[in-house]
Short mmCIF file of C-alpha atoms in Angstrom, two decimals:
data_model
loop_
_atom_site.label_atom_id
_atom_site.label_comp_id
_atom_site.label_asym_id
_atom_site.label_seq_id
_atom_site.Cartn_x
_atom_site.Cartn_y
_atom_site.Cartn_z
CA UNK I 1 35.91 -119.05 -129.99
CA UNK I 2 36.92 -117.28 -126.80
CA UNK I 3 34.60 -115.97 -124.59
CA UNK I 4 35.17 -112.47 -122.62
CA UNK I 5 38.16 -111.85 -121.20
CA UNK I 6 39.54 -109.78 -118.25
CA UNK I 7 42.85 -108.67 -116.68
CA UNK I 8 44.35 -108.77 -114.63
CA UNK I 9 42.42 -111.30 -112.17
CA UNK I 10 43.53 -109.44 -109.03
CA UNK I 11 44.73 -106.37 -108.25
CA UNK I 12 45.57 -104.65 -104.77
CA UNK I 13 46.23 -100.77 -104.76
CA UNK I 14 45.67 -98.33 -101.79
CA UNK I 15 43.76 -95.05 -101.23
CA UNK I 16 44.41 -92.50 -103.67
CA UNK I 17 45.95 -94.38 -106.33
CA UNK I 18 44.46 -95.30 -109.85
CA UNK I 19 43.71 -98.21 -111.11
CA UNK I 20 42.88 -99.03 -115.29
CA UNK I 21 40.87 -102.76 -115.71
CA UNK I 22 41.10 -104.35 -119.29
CA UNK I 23 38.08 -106.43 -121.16
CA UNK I 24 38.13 -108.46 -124.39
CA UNK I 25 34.64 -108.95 -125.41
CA UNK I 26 33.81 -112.12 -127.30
CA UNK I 27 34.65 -112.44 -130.67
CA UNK I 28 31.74 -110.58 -133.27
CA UNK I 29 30.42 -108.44 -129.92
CA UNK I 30 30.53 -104.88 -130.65
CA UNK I 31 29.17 -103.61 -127.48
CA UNK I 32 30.83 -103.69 -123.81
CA UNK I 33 29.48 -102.88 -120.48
CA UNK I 34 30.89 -103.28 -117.09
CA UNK I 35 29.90 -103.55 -113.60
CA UNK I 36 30.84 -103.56 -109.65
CA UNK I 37 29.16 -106.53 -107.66
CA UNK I 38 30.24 -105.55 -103.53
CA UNK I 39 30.17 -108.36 -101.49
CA UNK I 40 26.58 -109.31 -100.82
CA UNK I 41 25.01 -107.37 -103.62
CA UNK I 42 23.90 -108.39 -107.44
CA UNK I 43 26.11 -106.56 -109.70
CA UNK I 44 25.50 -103.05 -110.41
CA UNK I 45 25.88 -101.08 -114.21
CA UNK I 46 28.62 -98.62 -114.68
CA UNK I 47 28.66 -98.20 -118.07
CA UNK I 48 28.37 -98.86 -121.50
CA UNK I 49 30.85 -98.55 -124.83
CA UNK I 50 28.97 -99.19 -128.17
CA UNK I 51 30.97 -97.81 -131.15
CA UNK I 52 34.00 -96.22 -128.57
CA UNK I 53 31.86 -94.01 -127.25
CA UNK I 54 29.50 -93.96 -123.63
CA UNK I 55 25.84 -94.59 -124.06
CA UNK I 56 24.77 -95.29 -120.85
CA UNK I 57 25.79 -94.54 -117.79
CA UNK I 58 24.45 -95.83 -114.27
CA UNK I 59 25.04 -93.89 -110.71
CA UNK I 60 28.64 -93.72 -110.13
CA UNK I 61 31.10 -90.88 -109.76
CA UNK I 62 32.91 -89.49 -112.76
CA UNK I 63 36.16 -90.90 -110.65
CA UNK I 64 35.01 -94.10 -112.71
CA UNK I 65 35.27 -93.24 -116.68
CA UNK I 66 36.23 -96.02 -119.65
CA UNK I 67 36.84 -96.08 -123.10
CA UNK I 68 36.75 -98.53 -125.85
CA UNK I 69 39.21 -98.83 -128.82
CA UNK I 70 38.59 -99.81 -132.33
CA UNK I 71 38.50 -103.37 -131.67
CA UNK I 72 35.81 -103.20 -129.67
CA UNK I 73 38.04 -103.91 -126.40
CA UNK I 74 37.75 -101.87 -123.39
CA UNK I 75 39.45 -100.22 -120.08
CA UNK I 76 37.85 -99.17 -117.09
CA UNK I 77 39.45 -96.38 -115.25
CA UNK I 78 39.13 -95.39 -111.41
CA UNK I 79 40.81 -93.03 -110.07
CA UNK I 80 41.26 -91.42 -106.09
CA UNK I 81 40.34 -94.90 -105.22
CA UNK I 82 38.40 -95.45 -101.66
CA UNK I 83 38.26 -98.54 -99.28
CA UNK I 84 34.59 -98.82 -100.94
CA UNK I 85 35.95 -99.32 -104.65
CA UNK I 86 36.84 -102.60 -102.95
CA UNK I 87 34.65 -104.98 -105.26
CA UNK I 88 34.46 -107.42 -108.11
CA UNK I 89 34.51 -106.04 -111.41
CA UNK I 90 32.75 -107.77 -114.35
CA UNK I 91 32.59 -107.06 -117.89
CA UNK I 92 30.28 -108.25 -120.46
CA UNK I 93 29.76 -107.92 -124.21
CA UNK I 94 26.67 -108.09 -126.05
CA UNK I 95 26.01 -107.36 -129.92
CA UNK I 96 24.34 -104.41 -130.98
CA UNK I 97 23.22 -101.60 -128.21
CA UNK I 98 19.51 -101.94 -128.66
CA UNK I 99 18.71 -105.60 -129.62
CA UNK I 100 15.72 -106.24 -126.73
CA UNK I 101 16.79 -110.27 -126.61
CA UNK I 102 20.28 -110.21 -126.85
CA UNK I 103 21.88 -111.95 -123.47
CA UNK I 104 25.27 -110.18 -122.13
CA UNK I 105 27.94 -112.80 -122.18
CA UNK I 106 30.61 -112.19 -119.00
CA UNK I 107 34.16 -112.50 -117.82
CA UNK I 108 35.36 -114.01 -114.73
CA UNK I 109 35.86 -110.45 -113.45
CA UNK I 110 38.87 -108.55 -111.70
CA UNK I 111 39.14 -108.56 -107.88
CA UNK I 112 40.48 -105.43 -106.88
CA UNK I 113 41.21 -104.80 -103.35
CA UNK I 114 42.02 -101.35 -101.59
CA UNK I 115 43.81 -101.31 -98.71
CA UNK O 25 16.12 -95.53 -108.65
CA UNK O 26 15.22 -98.80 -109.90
CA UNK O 27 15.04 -102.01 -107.78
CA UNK O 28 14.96 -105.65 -108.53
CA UNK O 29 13.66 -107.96 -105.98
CA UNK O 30 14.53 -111.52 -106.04
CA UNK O 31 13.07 -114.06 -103.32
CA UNK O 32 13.89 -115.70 -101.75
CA UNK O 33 17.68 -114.90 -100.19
CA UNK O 34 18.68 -118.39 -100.52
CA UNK O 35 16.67 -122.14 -100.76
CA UNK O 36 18.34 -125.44 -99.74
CA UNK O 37 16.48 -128.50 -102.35
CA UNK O 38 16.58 -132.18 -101.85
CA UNK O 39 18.13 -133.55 -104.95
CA UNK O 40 15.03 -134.55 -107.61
CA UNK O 41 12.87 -131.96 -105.82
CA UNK O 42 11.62 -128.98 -107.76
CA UNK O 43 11.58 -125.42 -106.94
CA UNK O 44 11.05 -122.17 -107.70
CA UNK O 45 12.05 -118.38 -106.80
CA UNK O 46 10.53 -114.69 -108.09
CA UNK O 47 12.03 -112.05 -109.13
CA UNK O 48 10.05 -108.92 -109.01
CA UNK O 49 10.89 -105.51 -111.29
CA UNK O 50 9.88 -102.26 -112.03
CA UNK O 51 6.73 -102.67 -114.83
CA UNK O 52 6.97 -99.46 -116.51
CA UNK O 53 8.87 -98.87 -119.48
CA UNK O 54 9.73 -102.64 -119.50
CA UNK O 55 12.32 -103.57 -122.52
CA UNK O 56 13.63 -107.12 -121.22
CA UNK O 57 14.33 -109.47 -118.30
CA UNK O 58 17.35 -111.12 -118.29
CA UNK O 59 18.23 -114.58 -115.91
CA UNK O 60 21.10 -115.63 -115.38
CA UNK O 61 23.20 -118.65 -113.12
CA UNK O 62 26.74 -117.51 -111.26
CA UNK O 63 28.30 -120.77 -110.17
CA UNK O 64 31.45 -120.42 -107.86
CA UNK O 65 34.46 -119.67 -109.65
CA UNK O 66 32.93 -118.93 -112.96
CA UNK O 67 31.31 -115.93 -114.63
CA UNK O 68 27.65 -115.79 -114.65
CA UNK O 69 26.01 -117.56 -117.71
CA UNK O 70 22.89 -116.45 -119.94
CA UNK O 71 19.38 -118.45 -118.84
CA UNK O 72 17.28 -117.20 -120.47
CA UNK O 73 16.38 -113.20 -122.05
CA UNK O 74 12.68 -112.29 -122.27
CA UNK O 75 10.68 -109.45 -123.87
CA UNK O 76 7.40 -109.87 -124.60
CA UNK O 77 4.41 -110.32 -121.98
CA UNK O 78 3.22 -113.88 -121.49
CA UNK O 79 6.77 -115.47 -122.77
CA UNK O 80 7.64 -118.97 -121.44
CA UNK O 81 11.30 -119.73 -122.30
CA UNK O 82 12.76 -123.62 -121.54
CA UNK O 83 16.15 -124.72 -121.55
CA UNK O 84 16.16 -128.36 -120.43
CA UNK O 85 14.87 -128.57 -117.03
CA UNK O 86 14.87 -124.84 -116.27
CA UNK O 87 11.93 -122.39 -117.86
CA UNK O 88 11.12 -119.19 -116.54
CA UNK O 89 7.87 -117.03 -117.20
CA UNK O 90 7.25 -113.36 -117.75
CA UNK O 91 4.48 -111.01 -116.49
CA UNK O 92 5.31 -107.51 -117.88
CA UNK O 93 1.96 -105.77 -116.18
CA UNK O 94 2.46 -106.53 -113.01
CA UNK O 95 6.22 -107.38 -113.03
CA UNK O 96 7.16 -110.17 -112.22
CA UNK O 97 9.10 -113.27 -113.29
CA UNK O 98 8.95 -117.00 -112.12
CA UNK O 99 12.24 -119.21 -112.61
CA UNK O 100 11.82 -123.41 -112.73
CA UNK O 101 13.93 -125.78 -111.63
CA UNK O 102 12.06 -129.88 -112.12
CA UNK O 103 14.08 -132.38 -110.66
CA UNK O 104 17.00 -130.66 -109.12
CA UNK O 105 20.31 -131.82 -109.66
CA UNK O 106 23.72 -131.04 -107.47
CA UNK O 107 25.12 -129.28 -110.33
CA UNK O 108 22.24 -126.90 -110.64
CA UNK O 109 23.83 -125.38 -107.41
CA UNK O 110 24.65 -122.03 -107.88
CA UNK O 111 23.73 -118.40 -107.34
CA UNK O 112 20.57 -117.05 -109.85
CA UNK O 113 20.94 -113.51 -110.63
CA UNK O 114 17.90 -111.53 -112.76
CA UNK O 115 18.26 -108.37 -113.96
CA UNK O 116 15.92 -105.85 -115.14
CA UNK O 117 16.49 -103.47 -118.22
CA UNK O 118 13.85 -100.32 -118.62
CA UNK O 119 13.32 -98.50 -121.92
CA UNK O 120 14.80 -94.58 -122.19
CA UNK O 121 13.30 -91.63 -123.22
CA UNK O 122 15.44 -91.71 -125.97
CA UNK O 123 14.27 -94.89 -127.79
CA UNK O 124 17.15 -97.09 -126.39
CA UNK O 125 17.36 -99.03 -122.95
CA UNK O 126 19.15 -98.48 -119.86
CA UNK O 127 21.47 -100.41 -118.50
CA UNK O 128 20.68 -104.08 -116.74
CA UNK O 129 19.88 -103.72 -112.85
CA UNK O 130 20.24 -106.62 -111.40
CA UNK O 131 18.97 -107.85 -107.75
CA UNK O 132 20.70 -109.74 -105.54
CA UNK O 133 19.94 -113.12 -106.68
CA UNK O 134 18.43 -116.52 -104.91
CA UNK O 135 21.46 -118.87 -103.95
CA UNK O 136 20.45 -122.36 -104.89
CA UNK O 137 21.91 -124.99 -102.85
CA UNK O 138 21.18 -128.72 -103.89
CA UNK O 139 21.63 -131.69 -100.97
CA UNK O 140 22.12 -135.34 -101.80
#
């Protein structure tokens, strides 16, 4: 049964450019969310794909947008990239949007690095 | 903007000592509290969700307890172990006006380091 899974693992681009991150979620998860954990911080929400759409979004710039396909998988777009993008990137699927005691199951996460 | 406090920073533990850390979240529109444990080189794994005021959840020698009034959460550790080493992340999740929940917020965690 495989878990979540990211791609790439690491990923260097410079200022300006744009960058699309991939998540699997596990197998029988319909719902995906990601998040940016900077060095020294506890990971902070993006967003949220439950039936390929956005339903929640936390406080980042529209630069940052996603979408989710039919099979529940999901990209995470940045574009204009700035030194501060510079961060680890987890994703983490969960079933069903509003189930209160459902845990959010996570990927390793992609490093991406902006030089 | 919501914040989630988690104390402390980080605890060094005697192996087959005990301990315990808080984490501290906003107490209105509560919908769950989430733990979780981030060891090096892995993605973080699912402790423990809770949503109901009062809960007590156990998972071998880790429980954690819930107090949705004033907001705050206790995690256990009895008889630490070197492999219990790792970084404990909670992470709060507040009801909308809309019927649903927000997204987790997380604090910074409580890194957990177990001596010999």
């Amino acid at each position: 049964d495989a878990g979540v899974t990211q791609s790439p693992t690491h990923l260097i681009k410079t200022r300006g450019q744009q960058v699309t991150l991939r998540c699997s979620p596990k197998s029988g998860h319909d719902t995906v969310s990601w998040y940016q954990q900077a060095l020294g911080q506890g990971p902070q929400f993006i967003f949220q794909y439950y039936e390929e759409e956005e339903r929640q979004r936390g406080n980042f710039p529209d630069r940052f947008s996603g979408h989710q396909f039919p099979n529940y998988s999901s990209e995470l777009n940045v574009n204009a990239l700035l030194l501060g993008d510079s961060a680890l990137y987890l994703c983490a699927s969960s079933l069903g949007l509003h189930i209160a005691g459902q845990p959010q199951h996570f990927g390793d996460g992609t490093r991406l690095s902006i030089l | 903007i919501l914040n989630v406090e988690q104390s402390p920073q980080s605890l060094h533990v005697q192996e087959g000592d005990s301990t315990n850390f808080t984490c501290s979240f906003p107490s209105s529109n509560f919908y769950a509290l989430h733990w979780y444990r981030w060891e090096t080189a892995k993605s973080p794994e699912a402790l423990f969700v809770m949503t109901l005021n009062g809960d007590e959840k156990k998972k071998g020698r880790i429980s954690a307890t819930l107090n949705t009034k004033e907001g705050y959460s206790y995690l256990y550790i009895k008889g630490s172990q070197p492999e219990d080493s790792a970084t404990y992340l909670c992470a709060s999740r507040q009801g909308d006006s809309g019927g649903g929940a927000d997204g987790l917020t997380f604090g910074k965690g409580t890194h957990l380091i177990i001596q010999p």
